[in-house]
């Protein structure tokens, strides 16, 4: 039996450390399945949004509301963060712990920047436009879909943040590697969801 | 304390069984109260409001909190044994799933004591379930309680999927997997794709009720039919999530007690998958009368009727399995055999309902009530009884009394037929569903009385079952490994109840019905696939319990965020999300603890496995 904390030198590290143990493989597999469930979750939210997107009641419509340059900037930031998380995993596969935690930190910072932009956006609508959850069916659907995504980003930031701490404390091994790998999968997933949100909510809202 | 911290799948199975039995009892009492109210015309045993609460809680409790956990109990007890595994893939998650489910169920039932239960039907149709029409916190308990319980179910489903995919013993290919494991596998996949939809639905309704959102508020552009779509996209697959494991149980029981291998094994697997797939395609047959239009109605009507094909395949396979077999009518097999005709009848009325024009007549009458009780009680509940009698010796090491079992079977099934058979006719002559009373002399009086008498007879059957359990539990543990002598699958090759590591050595599987195959070759045990060695076990932990408690507190706090308690302290902590925050802090705090401190588990050493005596 291998003990999880056995000292490993770089050349004994298996290429895919995250899949070196049954537990690690189980984690990765189950996370794929979990993302299947998450897809249904966001799919339902998108369907709801599409049903209600023109039901603006007395409130503003999407084209009156949205500020595309800012959302485009947020989109760009989030996409770059996906790229940096890829670099992180590559560093992990090379067994380079320092570079790994570096790239993870960049990812977290970019996520944070995205979140701040989003909070700023929501505040603008709520304070300056007096546009809230209760304004119309469209507003409810908008805040719920985008807010759900935002909550996912927040969770991802906290999660990866904790993993960076773990990495510092426990090092890179068969226990931490699957966690990091899975959190990167999660991060890509919320990026992909955001691409859909940007297209369906913002771009489509602006042209309609 | 042992029970609060256990991560052993066999103990978690027992926890699910106890919790499910408890809620099943509550749901049953609610059913009897409903039937008392309907026993005679113009009865005033309960008020209209109380009646609404009773039917809502009865339906919700039975579906989500009664049969669901009993299914999970069987899955937990049996799946790892049937696939030759020492445990599930994620013991910690397994325990978390249970506690989350339990706290959700408790939250839902707290509503009885905290100002009124949900009263909008188990389907919680909008706008009936919005603040405008449902004035108490009842529906909030429904949305938040079910949300939490549903989370537990989802976690459980994921765990079973991973377990079945990765933990099968060497040689156990997918096409050698026992039928119960197969149906549980498909059920878990359905849970994964159906539950997130209702999660969203419940969130939307919660937001409408608590945060003043407008998803279903027509004056602000909302759309009540949206709720129905979301609910049934989940709700229809849900009925297959319930019935598929029962199909699995029936397949195991019938083939064991016919001493024959299951007829048409691969067509059974195929039919299961097809049913699951079609189950997702037919949700709008619940919505024929909402005005979707003739094209949609026709398509959903045809798609629904298609499900009869794979279901029919299954029925015939069971009959062919019994055909020419050496049948033994043990209690388990009686329940399994009783399942077939009642389920067929429920299926036939289902096809009748699937015809859209006919449904305009049947909709919201007792015909529907009769139909779905034939399916869920005459199908699923009989299936669960069969499974419980069949696996009881494996779970507890004691065989339930056959004599009492037979009394229980006959009272239950006769009571069942009395209760629900007449309801078909009540529906056809026009008695509506969900009305709290009716006028005399419309032809409803006698049949309703019969139905109520039948319901009490079913109650008697259940009590006999409880007595049976009570008596059996006083007997010493001593069931044989293979108490039915004809066990076919791996769980019968190890002691009853199994040791906490299940298999001393992981067995080598050499065909379908692996244990039967070895017995036929003259062996009494499975051939091991590995030498005896130390076994790694996960440590017990209280964290899943604490995490679920946190979610419970957060849910309760969220529900009352806009209430005025007339007490400045309470107002302060609830209206500022402080209680909610506290609950979430408990949950996330324990997640943090879990991630900071590694759980290395412990080992059972070789000498301990080989004989108790060597223990120092
Ligand atoms: C023990 C015997 C049972 C009896 C006597 C019984 C009786 C009833 C009655 C009288 C109703 C109300 C019908 C109405 O007025 O609309 C009802 C509704 C319902 N029952 Fe049962 N039931 C039993 C068991 C079950 C079980 C085991 C389940 C599910 C696993 C179940 C699921 C439901 C559902 C979903 C509803 C619909 C509730 C609603 O309309 O909101 N019942 N039952
Ligand atoms: Cu249906």
GROMACS .gro file of C-alpha atoms in nm, chain A residues 1 4-5 22-23 25-27 29-30 33-34 36-38 40-42 44-45 47-48 51-52 55-58 133-142 144 148 155 162 166 169-170 175 179, chain B residues 89-90 93 158-159 161-162 165-167 192-194 196-197 199-201 203-204 207-208 211-215 217 219-223 226 230 534 536 588 591-592 594-598 600 603:
model
   94
    1UNK     CA    1   0.000   0.000   0.000
    4UNK     CA    2  -0.042   0.919   0.068
    5UNK     CA    3   0.236   1.131   0.211
   22UNK     CA    4  -0.850   0.471  -0.729
   23UNK     CA    5  -0.976   0.750  -0.506
   25UNK     CA    6  -0.988   0.842  -1.046
   26UNK     CA    7  -1.319   0.819  -0.864
   27UNK     CA    8  -1.307   1.189  -0.788
   29UNK     CA    9  -1.510   1.057  -1.283
   30UNK     CA   10  -1.769   1.168  -1.031
   33UNK     CA   11  -2.097   1.326  -1.370
   34UNK     CA   12  -2.162   1.613  -1.134
   36UNK     CA   13  -2.365   1.672  -1.613
   37UNK     CA   14  -2.609   1.758  -1.336
   38UNK     CA   15  -2.486   2.115  -1.328
   40UNK     CA   16  -2.916   2.049  -1.637
   41UNK     CA   17  -2.927   2.311  -1.366
   42UNK     CA   18  -2.799   2.587  -1.589
   44UNK     CA   19  -3.318   2.497  -1.680
   45UNK     CA   20  -3.215   2.846  -1.578
   47UNK     CA   21  -3.479   2.797  -2.049
   48UNK     CA   22  -3.649   3.007  -1.784
   51UNK     CA   23  -3.911   3.221  -2.172
   52UNK     CA   24  -3.920   3.543  -1.974
   55UNK     CA   25  -4.150   4.010  -2.016
   56UNK     CA   26  -4.020   4.344  -1.892
   57UNK     CA   27  -4.348   4.479  -1.748
   58UNK     CA   28  -4.287   4.849  -1.668
  133UNK     CA   29  -3.546   4.131  -0.850
  134UNK     CA   30  -3.904   4.257  -0.809
  135UNK     CA   31  -3.920   4.484  -1.114
  136UNK     CA   32  -4.039   4.235  -1.376
  137UNK     CA   33  -4.027   3.872  -1.474
  138UNK     CA   34  -3.728   3.960  -1.692
  139UNK     CA   35  -3.541   4.115  -1.401
  140UNK     CA   36  -3.608   3.811  -1.181
  141UNK     CA   37  -3.480   3.578  -1.451
  142UNK     CA   38  -3.178   3.797  -1.520
  144UNK     CA   39  -3.124   3.464  -1.090
  148UNK     CA   40  -2.628   3.182  -0.986
  155UNK     CA   41  -1.746   2.933  -0.460
  162UNK     CA   42  -0.817   2.686   0.010
  166UNK     CA   43  -0.336   2.304   0.125
  169UNK     CA   44   0.097   2.290   0.378
  170UNK     CA   45   0.084   1.937   0.242
  175UNK     CA   46  -0.431   1.349  -0.223
  179UNK     CA   47  -0.860   1.807  -0.582
  297UNK     CA   48  -1.692   0.497  -0.373
  298UNK     CA   49  -1.739   0.785  -0.128
  301UNK     CA   50  -2.064   1.152   0.083
  366UNK     CA   51  -2.375   1.042  -0.768
  367UNK     CA   52  -2.219   0.810  -0.517
  369UNK     CA   53  -2.301   0.593  -1.008
  370UNK     CA   54  -1.936   0.616  -0.916
  373UNK     CA   55  -1.876   0.229  -1.252
  374UNK     CA   56  -1.547   0.183  -1.070
  375UNK     CA   57  -1.583  -0.063  -0.784
  400UNK     CA   58  -2.858   1.310  -1.174
  401UNK     CA   59  -3.043   1.455  -1.471
  402UNK     CA   60  -3.386   1.509  -1.318
  404UNK     CA   61  -3.128   1.968  -1.088
  405UNK     CA   62  -3.440   2.073  -1.278
  407UNK     CA   63  -3.378   2.238  -0.779
  408UNK     CA   64  -3.417   2.531  -1.013
  409UNK     CA   65  -3.796   2.517  -0.995
  411UNK     CA   66  -3.542   2.816  -0.622
  412UNK     CA   67  -3.767   3.014  -0.853
  415UNK     CA   68  -3.757   3.363  -0.478
  416UNK     CA   69  -4.111   3.452  -0.578
  419UNK     CA   70  -3.773   3.784  -0.234
  420UNK     CA   71  -4.070   3.910  -0.431
  421UNK     CA   72  -3.948   3.783  -0.769
  422UNK     CA   73  -4.194   3.749  -1.056
  423UNK     CA   74  -4.134   3.418  -1.227
  425UNK     CA   75  -4.653   3.650  -1.124
  427UNK     CA   76  -4.906   4.097  -1.365
  428UNK     CA   77  -4.529   4.144  -1.392
  429UNK     CA   78  -4.487   3.919  -1.692
  430UNK     CA   79  -4.440   3.586  -1.515
  431UNK     CA   80  -4.568   3.256  -1.648
  434UNK     CA   81  -4.346   2.751  -1.669
  438UNK     CA   82  -4.013   2.253  -1.487
  742UNK     CA   83  -0.488  -0.579   0.536
  744UNK     CA   84  -0.823  -0.014   0.446
  796UNK     CA   85  -1.884   2.578   0.510
  799UNK     CA   86  -1.627   2.167   0.476
  800UNK     CA   87  -1.313   2.362   0.558
  802UNK     CA   88  -1.279   1.835   0.620
  803UNK     CA   89  -1.036   1.975   0.368
  804UNK     CA   90  -0.772   2.082   0.620
  805UNK     CA   91  -0.746   1.758   0.811
  806UNK     CA   92  -0.685   1.450   0.604
  808UNK     CA   93  -0.624   0.850   0.660
  811UNK     CA   94  -0.657  -0.086   0.861
   0.00000   0.00000   0.00000
